[in-house]
Short mmCIF file of C-alpha atoms in Angstrom, two decimals:
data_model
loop_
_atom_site.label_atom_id
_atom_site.label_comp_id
_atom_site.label_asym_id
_atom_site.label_seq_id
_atom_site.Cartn_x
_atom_site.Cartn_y
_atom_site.Cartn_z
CA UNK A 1 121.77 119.43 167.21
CA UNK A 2 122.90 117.72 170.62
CA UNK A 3 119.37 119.29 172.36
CA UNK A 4 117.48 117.59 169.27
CA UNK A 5 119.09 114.26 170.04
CA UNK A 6 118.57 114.79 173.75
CA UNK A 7 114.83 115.36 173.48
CA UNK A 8 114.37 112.18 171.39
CA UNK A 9 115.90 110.07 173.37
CA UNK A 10 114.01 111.85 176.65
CA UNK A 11 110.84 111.24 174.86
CA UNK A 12 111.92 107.15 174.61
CA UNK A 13 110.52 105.57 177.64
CA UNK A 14 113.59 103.61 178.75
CA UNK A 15 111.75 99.80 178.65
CA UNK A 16 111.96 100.64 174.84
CA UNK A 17 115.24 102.17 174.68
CA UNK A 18 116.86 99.20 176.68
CA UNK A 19 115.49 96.61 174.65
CA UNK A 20 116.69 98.43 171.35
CA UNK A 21 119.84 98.88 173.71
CA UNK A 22 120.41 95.20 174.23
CA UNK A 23 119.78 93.57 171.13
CA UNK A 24 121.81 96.51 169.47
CA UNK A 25 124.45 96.13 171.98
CA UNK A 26 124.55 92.25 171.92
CA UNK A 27 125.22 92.70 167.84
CA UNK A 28 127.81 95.28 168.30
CA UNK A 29 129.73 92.29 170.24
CA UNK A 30 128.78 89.49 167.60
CA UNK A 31 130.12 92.06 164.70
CA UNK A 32 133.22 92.79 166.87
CA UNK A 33 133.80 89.19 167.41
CA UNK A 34 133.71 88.29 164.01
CA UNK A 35 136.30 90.84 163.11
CA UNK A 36 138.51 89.21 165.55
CA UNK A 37 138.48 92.28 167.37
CA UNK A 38 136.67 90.62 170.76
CA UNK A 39 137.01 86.76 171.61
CA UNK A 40 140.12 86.00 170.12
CA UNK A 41 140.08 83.66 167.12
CA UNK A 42 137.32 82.07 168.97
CA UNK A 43 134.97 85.20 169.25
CA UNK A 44 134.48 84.20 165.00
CA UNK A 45 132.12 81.69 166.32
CA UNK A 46 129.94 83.12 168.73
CA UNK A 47 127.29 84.06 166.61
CA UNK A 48 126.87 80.31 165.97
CA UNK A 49 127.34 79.41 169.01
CA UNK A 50 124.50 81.83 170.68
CA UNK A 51 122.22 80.90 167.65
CA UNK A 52 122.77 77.16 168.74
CA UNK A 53 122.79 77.56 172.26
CA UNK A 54 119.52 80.41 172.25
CA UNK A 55 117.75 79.82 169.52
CA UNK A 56 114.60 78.05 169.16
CA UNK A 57 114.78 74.59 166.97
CA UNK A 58 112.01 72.17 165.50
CA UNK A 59 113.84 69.39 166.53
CA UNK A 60 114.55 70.32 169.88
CA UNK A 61 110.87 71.64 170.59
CA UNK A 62 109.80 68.11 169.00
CA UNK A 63 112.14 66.32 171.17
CA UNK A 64 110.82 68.02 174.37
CA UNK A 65 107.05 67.30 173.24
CA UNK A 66 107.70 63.15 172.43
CA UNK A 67 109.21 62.96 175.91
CA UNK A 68 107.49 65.11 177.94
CA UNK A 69 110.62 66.51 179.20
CA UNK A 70 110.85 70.55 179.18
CA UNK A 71 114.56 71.55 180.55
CA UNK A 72 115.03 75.03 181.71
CA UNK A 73 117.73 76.18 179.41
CA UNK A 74 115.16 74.93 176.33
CA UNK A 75 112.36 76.41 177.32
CA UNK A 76 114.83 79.84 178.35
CA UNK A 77 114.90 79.67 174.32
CA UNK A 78 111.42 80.87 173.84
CA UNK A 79 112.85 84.46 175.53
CA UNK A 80 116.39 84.57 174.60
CA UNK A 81 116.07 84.23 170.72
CA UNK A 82 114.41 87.21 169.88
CA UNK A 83 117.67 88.80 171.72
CA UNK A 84 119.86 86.90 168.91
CA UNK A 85 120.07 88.43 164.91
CA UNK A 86 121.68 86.58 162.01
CA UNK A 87 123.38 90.12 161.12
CA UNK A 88 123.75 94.12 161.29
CA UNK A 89 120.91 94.50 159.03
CA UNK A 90 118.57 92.38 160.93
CA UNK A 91 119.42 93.63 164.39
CA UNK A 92 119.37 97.65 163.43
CA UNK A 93 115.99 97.22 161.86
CA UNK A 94 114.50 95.51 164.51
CA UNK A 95 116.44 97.93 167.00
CA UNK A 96 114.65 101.08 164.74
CA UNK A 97 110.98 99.12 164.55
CA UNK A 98 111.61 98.80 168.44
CA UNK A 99 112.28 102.62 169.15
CA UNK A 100 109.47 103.76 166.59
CA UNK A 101 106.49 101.53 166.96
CA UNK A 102 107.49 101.53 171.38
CA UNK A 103 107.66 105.19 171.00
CA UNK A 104 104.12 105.68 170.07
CA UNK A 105 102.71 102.53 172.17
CA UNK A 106 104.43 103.64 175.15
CA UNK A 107 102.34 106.87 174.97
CA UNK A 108 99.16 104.48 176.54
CA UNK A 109 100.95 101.26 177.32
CA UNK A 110 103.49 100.96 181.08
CA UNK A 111 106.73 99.99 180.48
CA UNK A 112 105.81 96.34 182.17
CA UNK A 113 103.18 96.43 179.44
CA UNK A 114 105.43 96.51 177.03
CA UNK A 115 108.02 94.31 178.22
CA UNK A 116 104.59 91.83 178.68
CA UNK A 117 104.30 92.56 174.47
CA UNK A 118 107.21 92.48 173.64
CA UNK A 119 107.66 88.44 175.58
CA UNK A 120 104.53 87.29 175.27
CA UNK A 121 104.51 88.06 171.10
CA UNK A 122 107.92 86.45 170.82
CA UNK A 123 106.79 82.89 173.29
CA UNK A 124 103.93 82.60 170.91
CA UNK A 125 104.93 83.13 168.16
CA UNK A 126 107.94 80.53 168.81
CA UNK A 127 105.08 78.10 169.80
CA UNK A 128 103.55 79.08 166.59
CA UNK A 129 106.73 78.36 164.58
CA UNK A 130 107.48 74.96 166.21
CA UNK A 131 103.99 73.80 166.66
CA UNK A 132 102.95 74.58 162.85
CA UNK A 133 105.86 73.99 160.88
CA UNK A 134 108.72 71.86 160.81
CA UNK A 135 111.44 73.99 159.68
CA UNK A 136 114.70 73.09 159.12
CA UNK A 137 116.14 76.77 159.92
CA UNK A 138 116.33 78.07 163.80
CA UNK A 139 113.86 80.63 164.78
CA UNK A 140 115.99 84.01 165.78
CA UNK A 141 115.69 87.70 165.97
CA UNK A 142 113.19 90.25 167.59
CA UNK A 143 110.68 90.23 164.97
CA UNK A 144 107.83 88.25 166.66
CA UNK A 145 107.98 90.60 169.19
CA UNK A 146 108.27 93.68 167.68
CA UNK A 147 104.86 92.71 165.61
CA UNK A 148 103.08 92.24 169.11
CA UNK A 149 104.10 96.24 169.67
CA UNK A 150 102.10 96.87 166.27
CA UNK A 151 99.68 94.56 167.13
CA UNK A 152 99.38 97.13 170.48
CA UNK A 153 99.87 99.89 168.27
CA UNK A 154 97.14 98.62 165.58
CA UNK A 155 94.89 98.29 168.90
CA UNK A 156 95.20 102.09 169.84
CA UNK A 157 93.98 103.42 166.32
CA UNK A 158 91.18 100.98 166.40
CA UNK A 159 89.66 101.94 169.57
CA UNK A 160 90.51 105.54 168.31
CA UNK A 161 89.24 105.28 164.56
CA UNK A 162 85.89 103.52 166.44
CA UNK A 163 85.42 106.79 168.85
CA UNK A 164 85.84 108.96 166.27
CA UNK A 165 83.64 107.50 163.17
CA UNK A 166 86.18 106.37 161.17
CA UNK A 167 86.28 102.97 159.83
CA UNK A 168 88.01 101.15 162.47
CA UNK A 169 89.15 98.38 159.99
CA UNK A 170 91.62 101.08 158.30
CA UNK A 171 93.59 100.55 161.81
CA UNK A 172 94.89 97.29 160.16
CA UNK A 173 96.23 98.45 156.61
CA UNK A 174 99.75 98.80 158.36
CA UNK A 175 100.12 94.93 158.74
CA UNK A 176 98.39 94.76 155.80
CA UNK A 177 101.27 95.56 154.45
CA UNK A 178 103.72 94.56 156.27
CA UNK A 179 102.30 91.00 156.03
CA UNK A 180 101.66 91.24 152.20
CA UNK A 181 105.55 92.03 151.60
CA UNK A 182 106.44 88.88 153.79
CA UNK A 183 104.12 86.14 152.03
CA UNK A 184 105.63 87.50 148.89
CA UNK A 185 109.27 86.67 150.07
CA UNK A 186 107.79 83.62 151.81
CA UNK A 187 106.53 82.56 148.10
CA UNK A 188 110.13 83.65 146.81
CA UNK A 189 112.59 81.51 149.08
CA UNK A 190 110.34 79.16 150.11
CA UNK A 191 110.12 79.85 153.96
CA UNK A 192 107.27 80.76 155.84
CA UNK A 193 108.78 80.47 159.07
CA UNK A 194 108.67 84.74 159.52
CA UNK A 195 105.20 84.80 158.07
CA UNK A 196 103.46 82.42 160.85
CA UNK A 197 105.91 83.24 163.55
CA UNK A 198 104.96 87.51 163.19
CA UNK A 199 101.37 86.89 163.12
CA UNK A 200 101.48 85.17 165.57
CA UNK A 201 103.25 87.76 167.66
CA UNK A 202 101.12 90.23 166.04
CA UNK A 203 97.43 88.79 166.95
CA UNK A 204 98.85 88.04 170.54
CA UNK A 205 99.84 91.67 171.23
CA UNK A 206 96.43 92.79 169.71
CA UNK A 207 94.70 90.98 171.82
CA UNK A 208 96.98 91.36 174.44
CA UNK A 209 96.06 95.02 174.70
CA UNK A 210 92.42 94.03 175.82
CA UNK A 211 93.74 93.77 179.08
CA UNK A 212 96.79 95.32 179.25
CA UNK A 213 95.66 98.73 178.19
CA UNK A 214 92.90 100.90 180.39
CA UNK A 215 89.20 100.32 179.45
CA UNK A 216 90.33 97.57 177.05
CA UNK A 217 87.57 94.94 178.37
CA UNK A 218 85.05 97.54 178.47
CA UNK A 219 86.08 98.43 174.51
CA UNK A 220 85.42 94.81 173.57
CA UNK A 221 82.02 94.38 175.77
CA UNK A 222 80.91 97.65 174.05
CA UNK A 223 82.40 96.67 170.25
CA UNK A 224 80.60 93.38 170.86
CA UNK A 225 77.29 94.79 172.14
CA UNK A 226 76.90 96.95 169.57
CA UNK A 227 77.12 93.74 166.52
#
């Protein structure tokens, strides 16, 4: 049993078993905190005040764009909050989606490649989430990012599914799901800040990976030549 769990973790690449490390780490504090265990009596507050203090607001992004004014610890908000989780649930399933999907897109993608994702989905789709909506609730968790490794991941079974014959647009019926369950929520409670924020992430690690990934360009040019 101990070799089994040895070899998966061996076959983690450790960019994608740090981040999972981190967040999961980082809500192993918040959930000793809250129990009083960590902090003090004021450790019951630090969820709210890293949510407040790292997470990305409307107001504040509106704030910065009517003044022109962009401070350093506001903008550090567009790469701390997807670091942040409003619970256990939240954080271990983003931890999981992080170890899973990174797994397999680590497999063509470097470890700064993915760290590149990983950012670069969660900045956009923040910019997304501010610049579309007007939200009254904070923008928080990994999620953004984690859809820019599918988005990665989507891109490797496309350019595979197109080399082999297949139909290449069967590469997308995995966020074709995943996005179908979230506009049904997004109809149920009335918020569709996950919806635009995760495709967001998810188109920018897609097309992320025509760079990032070796032969990516070349994919498009010949994709492109061939319509």
């Amino acid at each position: 049993m101990d070799q089994e769990n040895n070899s998966l973790f061996n076959d983690l690449h450790p960019v994608v078993l740090g981040l999972a490390v981190v967040i999961f780490g980082l809500e192993v504090m918040f959930q000793l905190a809250t129990a009083g265990l960590l902090g003090g009596s004021g450790g019951i507050g630090w969820r709210m005040a890293a949510v407040r203090d790292y997470g990305v607001f409307h107001e504040i992004a509106a704030w910065m764009f009517a003044n022109n004014s962009y401070p350093a610890h506001d903008l550090m908000r567009l790469v701390t909050y997807p670091l942040i989780h409003g619970g256990f649930i939240h954080a271990v399933f983003v931890s999981v989606f992080i170890l899973a999907i990174g797994k397999m897109v680590s497999q063509v993608f470097s470890g700064l490649s993915i760290l590149v994702l990983f950012f670069a989905g969660s900045i956009i789709g923040a910019l997304a989430f501010v610049g579309l909506l007007n939200s009254t609730y904070p923008l928080i968790g990994g999620y953004p990012g984690v859809y820019a490794l599918i988005g990665a991941f989507t891109f490797i079974l496309w350019a595979n599914m197109g080399r082999t014959g297949d139909n290449p647009m069967r590469a997308f019926s995995l966020i074709a799901m995943l996005l179908g369950i979230q506009i049904l929520f997004a109809f149920l409670q009335g918020d569709w800040g996950s919806v635009v924020s995760d495709l967001s992430g998810f188109v920018t690690g897609f097309a992320l990976s025509f760079v990032l990934i070796p032969g990516g360009l070349a994919l498009l040019l010949q994709r492109l030549r061939k319509r």
